[in-house]
Amino acid sequence: MNNQAVYLVDDDEAILDSISFLMEGFDYQLTCFSSGEQFLEQIDLAQVGCVILDARMPGFSGPEVHKRLTQAQSPLAVIFLTAHGDVPMAVEALKSGAFEFFQKPVDGQALASAIAKGLTYSQQQYDQLAQKALIEGLSKREKQIFSLIVAGKTNKEMANELCVAVRTIEVHRAKLMLKLNVSNLAELMQLSKLA
């Protein structure tokens, strides 16, 4: 079985059973929740995974759950699966960052494919959030040096600008490269896009 986290949130027990059974055929073990509140209370929003949300449920609707995931900066990929969808709802969901939008009944292969892509997307989001957290964890001086490196300054230019010795710049630069888990300037420049 695929051990990556895949969740299904729907207030209809028959849907929970049928979609879970359908996805087992594609090697996905779904964890089911009958309400948005239950889902938000019980899962770790910071983990990699994919959630399939019904749009219309009592309590927190699918869009409300999605909004809370966005506010929490969750890397979870969101797939909407609803019987009551329309074009404006789908457009709004996708504009808000949903990964995919399906109408019930759904084609199993299409849903399984969306889950696979969603899990890959979620991992990328998780990695980006982790890298962003590393940048935010730099000291004030390291952030200054990071900005100057990204701006293309040499060690000597940085030392002059910050009124410190070149050796001090070299030490800070080595520390920040270690903290950011990068080994060269190209990797550092890639990280700078997240800052």
mmCIF file with all atom_site columns, N, CA and C in Angstrom, residues 52-76:
data_model
loop_
_atom_site.group_PDB
_atom_site.id
_atom_site.type_symbol
_atom_site.label_atom_id
_atom_site.label_alt_id
_atom_site.label_comp_id
_atom_site.label_asym_id
_atom_site.label_entity_id
_atom_site.label_seq_id
_atom_site.pdbx_PDB_ins_code
_atom_site.Cartn_x
_atom_site.Cartn_y
_atom_site.Cartn_z
_atom_site.occupancy
_atom_site.B_iso_or_equiv
_atom_site.pdbx_formal_charge
_atom_site.auth_seq_id
_atom_site.auth_comp_id
_atom_site.auth_asym_id
_atom_site.auth_atom_id
_atom_site.pdbx_PDB_model_num
ATOM 1  N N  . ILE A 1 52 ? -8.989  15.158 -0.089 1.00 0.00 ? 52 ILE A N  1
ATOM 2  C CA . ILE A 1 52 ? -10.109 15.232 -1.021 1.00 0.00 ? 52 ILE A CA 1
ATOM 3  C C  . ILE A 1 52 ? -11.292 15.783 -0.229 1.00 0.00 ? 52 ILE A C  1
ATOM 4  N N  . LEU A 1 53 ? -11.769 16.946 -0.624 1.00 0.00 ? 53 LEU A N  1
ATOM 5  C CA . LEU A 1 53 ? -12.816 17.642 0.127  1.00 0.00 ? 53 LEU A CA 1
ATOM 6  C C  . LEU A 1 53 ? -14.132 17.707 -0.638 1.00 0.00 ? 53 LEU A C  1
ATOM 7  N N  . ASP A 1 54 ? -15.217 17.412 0.077  1.00 0.00 ? 54 ASP A N  1
ATOM 8  C CA . ASP A 1 54 ? -16.543 17.697 -0.459 1.00 0.00 ? 54 ASP A CA 1
ATOM 9  C C  . ASP A 1 54 ? -16.740 19.208 -0.312 1.00 0.00 ? 54 ASP A C  1
ATOM 10 N N  . ALA A 1 55 ? -17.389 19.834 -1.260 1.00 0.00 ? 55 ALA A N  1
ATOM 11 C CA . ALA A 1 55 ? -17.566 21.288 -1.192 1.00 0.00 ? 55 ALA A CA 1
ATOM 12 C C  . ALA A 1 55 ? -18.639 21.681 -0.182 1.00 0.00 ? 55 ALA A C  1
ATOM 13 N N  . ARG A 1 56 ? -19.766 20.959 -0.199 1.00 0.00 ? 56 ARG A N  1
ATOM 14 C CA . ARG A 1 56 ? -20.892 21.342 0.664  1.00 0.00 ? 56 ARG A CA 1
ATOM 15 C C  . ARG A 1 56 ? -21.073 20.312 1.771  1.00 0.00 ? 56 ARG A C  1
ATOM 16 N N  . MET A 1 57 ? -20.769 20.756 2.999  1.00 0.00 ? 57 MET A N  1
ATOM 17 C CA . MET A 1 57 ? -20.946 19.911 4.183  1.00 0.00 ? 57 MET A CA 1
ATOM 18 C C  . MET A 1 57 ? -21.498 20.788 5.299  1.00 0.00 ? 57 MET A C  1
ATOM 19 N N  . PRO A 1 58 ? -22.224 20.176 6.258  1.00 0.00 ? 58 PRO A N  1
ATOM 20 C CA . PRO A 1 58 ? -22.635 20.946 7.429  1.00 0.00 ? 58 PRO A CA 1
ATOM 21 C C  . PRO A 1 58 ? -21.397 21.393 8.206  1.00 0.00 ? 58 PRO A C  1
ATOM 22 N N  . GLY A 1 59 ? -21.499 22.470 8.943  1.00 0.00 ? 59 GLY A N  1
ATOM 23 C CA . GLY A 1 59 ? -20.325 22.977 9.655  1.00 0.00 ? 59 GLY A CA 1
ATOM 24 C C  . GLY A 1 59 ? -19.379 23.622 8.671  1.00 0.00 ? 59 GLY A C  1
ATOM 25 N N  . PHE A 1 60 ? -18.104 23.254 8.740  1.00 0.00 ? 60 PHE A N  1
ATOM 26 C CA . PHE A 1 60 ? -17.119 23.804 7.812  1.00 0.00 ? 60 PHE A CA 1
ATOM 27 C C  . PHE A 1 60 ? -17.314 23.203 6.425  1.00 0.00 ? 60 PHE A C  1
ATOM 28 N N  . SER A 1 61 ? -17.557 24.044 5.450  1.00 0.00 ? 61 SER A N  1
ATOM 29 C CA . SER A 1 61 ? -17.665 23.579 4.064  1.00 0.00 ? 61 SER A CA 1
ATOM 30 C C  . SER A 1 61 ? -16.258 23.266 3.544  1.00 0.00 ? 61 SER A C  1
ATOM 31 N N  . GLY A 1 62 ? -16.191 22.625 2.386  1.00 0.00 ? 62 GLY A N  1
ATOM 32 C CA . GLY A 1 62 ? -14.895 22.360 1.765  1.00 0.00 ? 62 GLY A CA 1
ATOM 33 C C  . GLY A 1 62 ? -14.081 23.628 1.566  1.00 0.00 ? 62 GLY A C  1
ATOM 34 N N  . PRO A 1 63 ? -14.677 24.701 0.986  1.00 0.00 ? 63 PRO A N  1
ATOM 35 C CA . PRO A 1 63 ? -13.916 25.942 0.827  1.00 0.00 ? 63 PRO A CA 1
ATOM 36 C C  . PRO A 1 63 ? -13.435 26.528 2.166  1.00 0.00 ? 63 PRO A C  1
ATOM 37 N N  . GLU A 1 64 ? -14.212 26.358 3.239  1.00 0.00 ? 64 GLU A N  1
ATOM 38 C CA . GLU A 1 64 ? -13.791 26.859 4.554  1.00 0.00 ? 64 GLU A CA 1
ATOM 39 C C  . GLU A 1 64 ? -12.590 26.063 5.075  1.00 0.00 ? 64 GLU A C  1
ATOM 40 N N  . VAL A 1 65 ? -12.616 24.745 4.901  1.00 0.00 ? 65 VAL A N  1
ATOM 41 C CA . VAL A 1 65 ? -11.475 23.906 5.300  1.00 0.00 ? 65 VAL A CA 1
ATOM 42 C C  . VAL A 1 65 ? -10.245 24.315 4.493  1.00 0.00 ? 65 VAL A C  1
ATOM 43 N N  . HIS A 1 66 ? -10.442 24.517 3.180  1.00 0.00 ? 66 HIS A N  1
ATOM 44 C CA . HIS A 1 66 ? -9.347  24.913 2.305  1.00 0.00 ? 66 HIS A CA 1
ATOM 45 C C  . HIS A 1 66 ? -8.751  26.251 2.758  1.00 0.00 ? 66 HIS A C  1
ATOM 46 N N  . LYS A 1 67 ? -9.615  27.188 3.119  1.00 0.00 ? 67 LYS A N  1
ATOM 47 C CA . LYS A 1 67 ? -9.167  28.501 3.592  1.00 0.00 ? 67 LYS A CA 1
ATOM 48 C C  . LYS A 1 67 ? -8.308  28.353 4.848  1.00 0.00 ? 67 LYS A C  1
ATOM 49 N N  . ARG A 1 68 ? -8.729  27.479 5.755  1.00 0.00 ? 68 ARG A N  1
ATOM 50 C CA . ARG A 1 68 ? -7.969  27.272 6.997  1.00 0.00 ? 68 ARG A CA 1
ATOM 51 C C  . ARG A 1 68 ? -6.620  26.603 6.725  1.00 0.00 ? 68 ARG A C  1
ATOM 52 N N  . LEU A 1 69 ? -6.575  25.711 5.761  1.00 0.00 ? 69 LEU A N  1
ATOM 53 C CA . LEU A 1 69 ? -5.298  25.093 5.378  1.00 0.00 ? 69 LEU A CA 1
ATOM 54 C C  . LEU A 1 69 ? -4.352  26.147 4.808  1.00 0.00 ? 69 LEU A C  1
ATOM 55 N N  . THR A 1 70 ? -4.892  27.042 3.985  1.00 0.00 ? 70 THR A N  1
ATOM 56 C CA . THR A 1 70 ? -4.092  28.117 3.401  1.00 0.00 ? 70 THR A CA 1
ATOM 57 C C  . THR A 1 70 ? -3.568  29.046 4.488  1.00 0.00 ? 70 THR A C  1
ATOM 58 N N  . GLN A 1 71 ? -4.426  29.414 5.427  1.00 0.00 ? 71 GLN A N  1
ATOM 59 C CA . GLN A 1 71 ? -4.014  30.298 6.526  1.00 0.00 ? 71 GLN A CA 1
ATOM 60 C C  . GLN A 1 71 ? -2.924  29.653 7.379  1.00 0.00 ? 71 GLN A C  1
ATOM 61 N N  . ALA A 1 72 ? -2.975  28.328 7.516  1.00 0.00 ? 72 ALA A N  1
ATOM 62 C CA . ALA A 1 72 ? -1.976  27.605 8.308  1.00 0.00 ? 72 ALA A CA 1
ATOM 63 C C  . ALA A 1 72 ? -0.706  27.317 7.505  1.00 0.00 ? 72 ALA A C  1
ATOM 64 N N  . GLN A 1 73 ? -0.666  27.761 6.260  1.00 0.00 ? 73 GLN A N  1
ATOM 65 C CA . GLN A 1 73 ? 0.445   27.497 5.345  1.00 0.00 ? 73 GLN A CA 1
ATOM 66 C C  . GLN A 1 73 ? 0.732   25.998 5.245  1.00 0.00 ? 73 GLN A C  1
ATOM 67 N N  . SER A 1 74 ? -0.342  25.221 5.159  1.00 0.00 ? 74 SER A N  1
ATOM 68 C CA . SER A 1 74 ? -0.218  23.769 5.062  1.00 0.00 ? 74 SER A CA 1
ATOM 69 C C  . SER A 1 74 ? 0.248   23.372 3.663  1.00 0.00 ? 74 SER A C  1
ATOM 70 N N  . PRO A 1 75 ? 1.163   22.401 3.577  1.00 0.00 ? 75 PRO A N  1
ATOM 71 C CA . PRO A 1 75 ? 1.584   21.920 2.262  1.00 0.00 ? 75 PRO A CA 1
ATOM 72 C C  . PRO A 1 75 ? 0.620   20.910 1.645  1.00 0.00 ? 75 PRO A C  1
ATOM 73 N N  . LEU A 1 76 ? -0.458  20.569 2.355  1.00 0.00 ? 76 LEU A N  1
ATOM 74 C CA . LEU A 1 76 ? -1.408  19.580 1.837  1.00 0.00 ? 76 LEU A CA 1
ATOM 75 C C  . LEU A 1 76 ? -2.005  20.025 0.492  1.00 0.00 ? 76 LEU A C  1
#
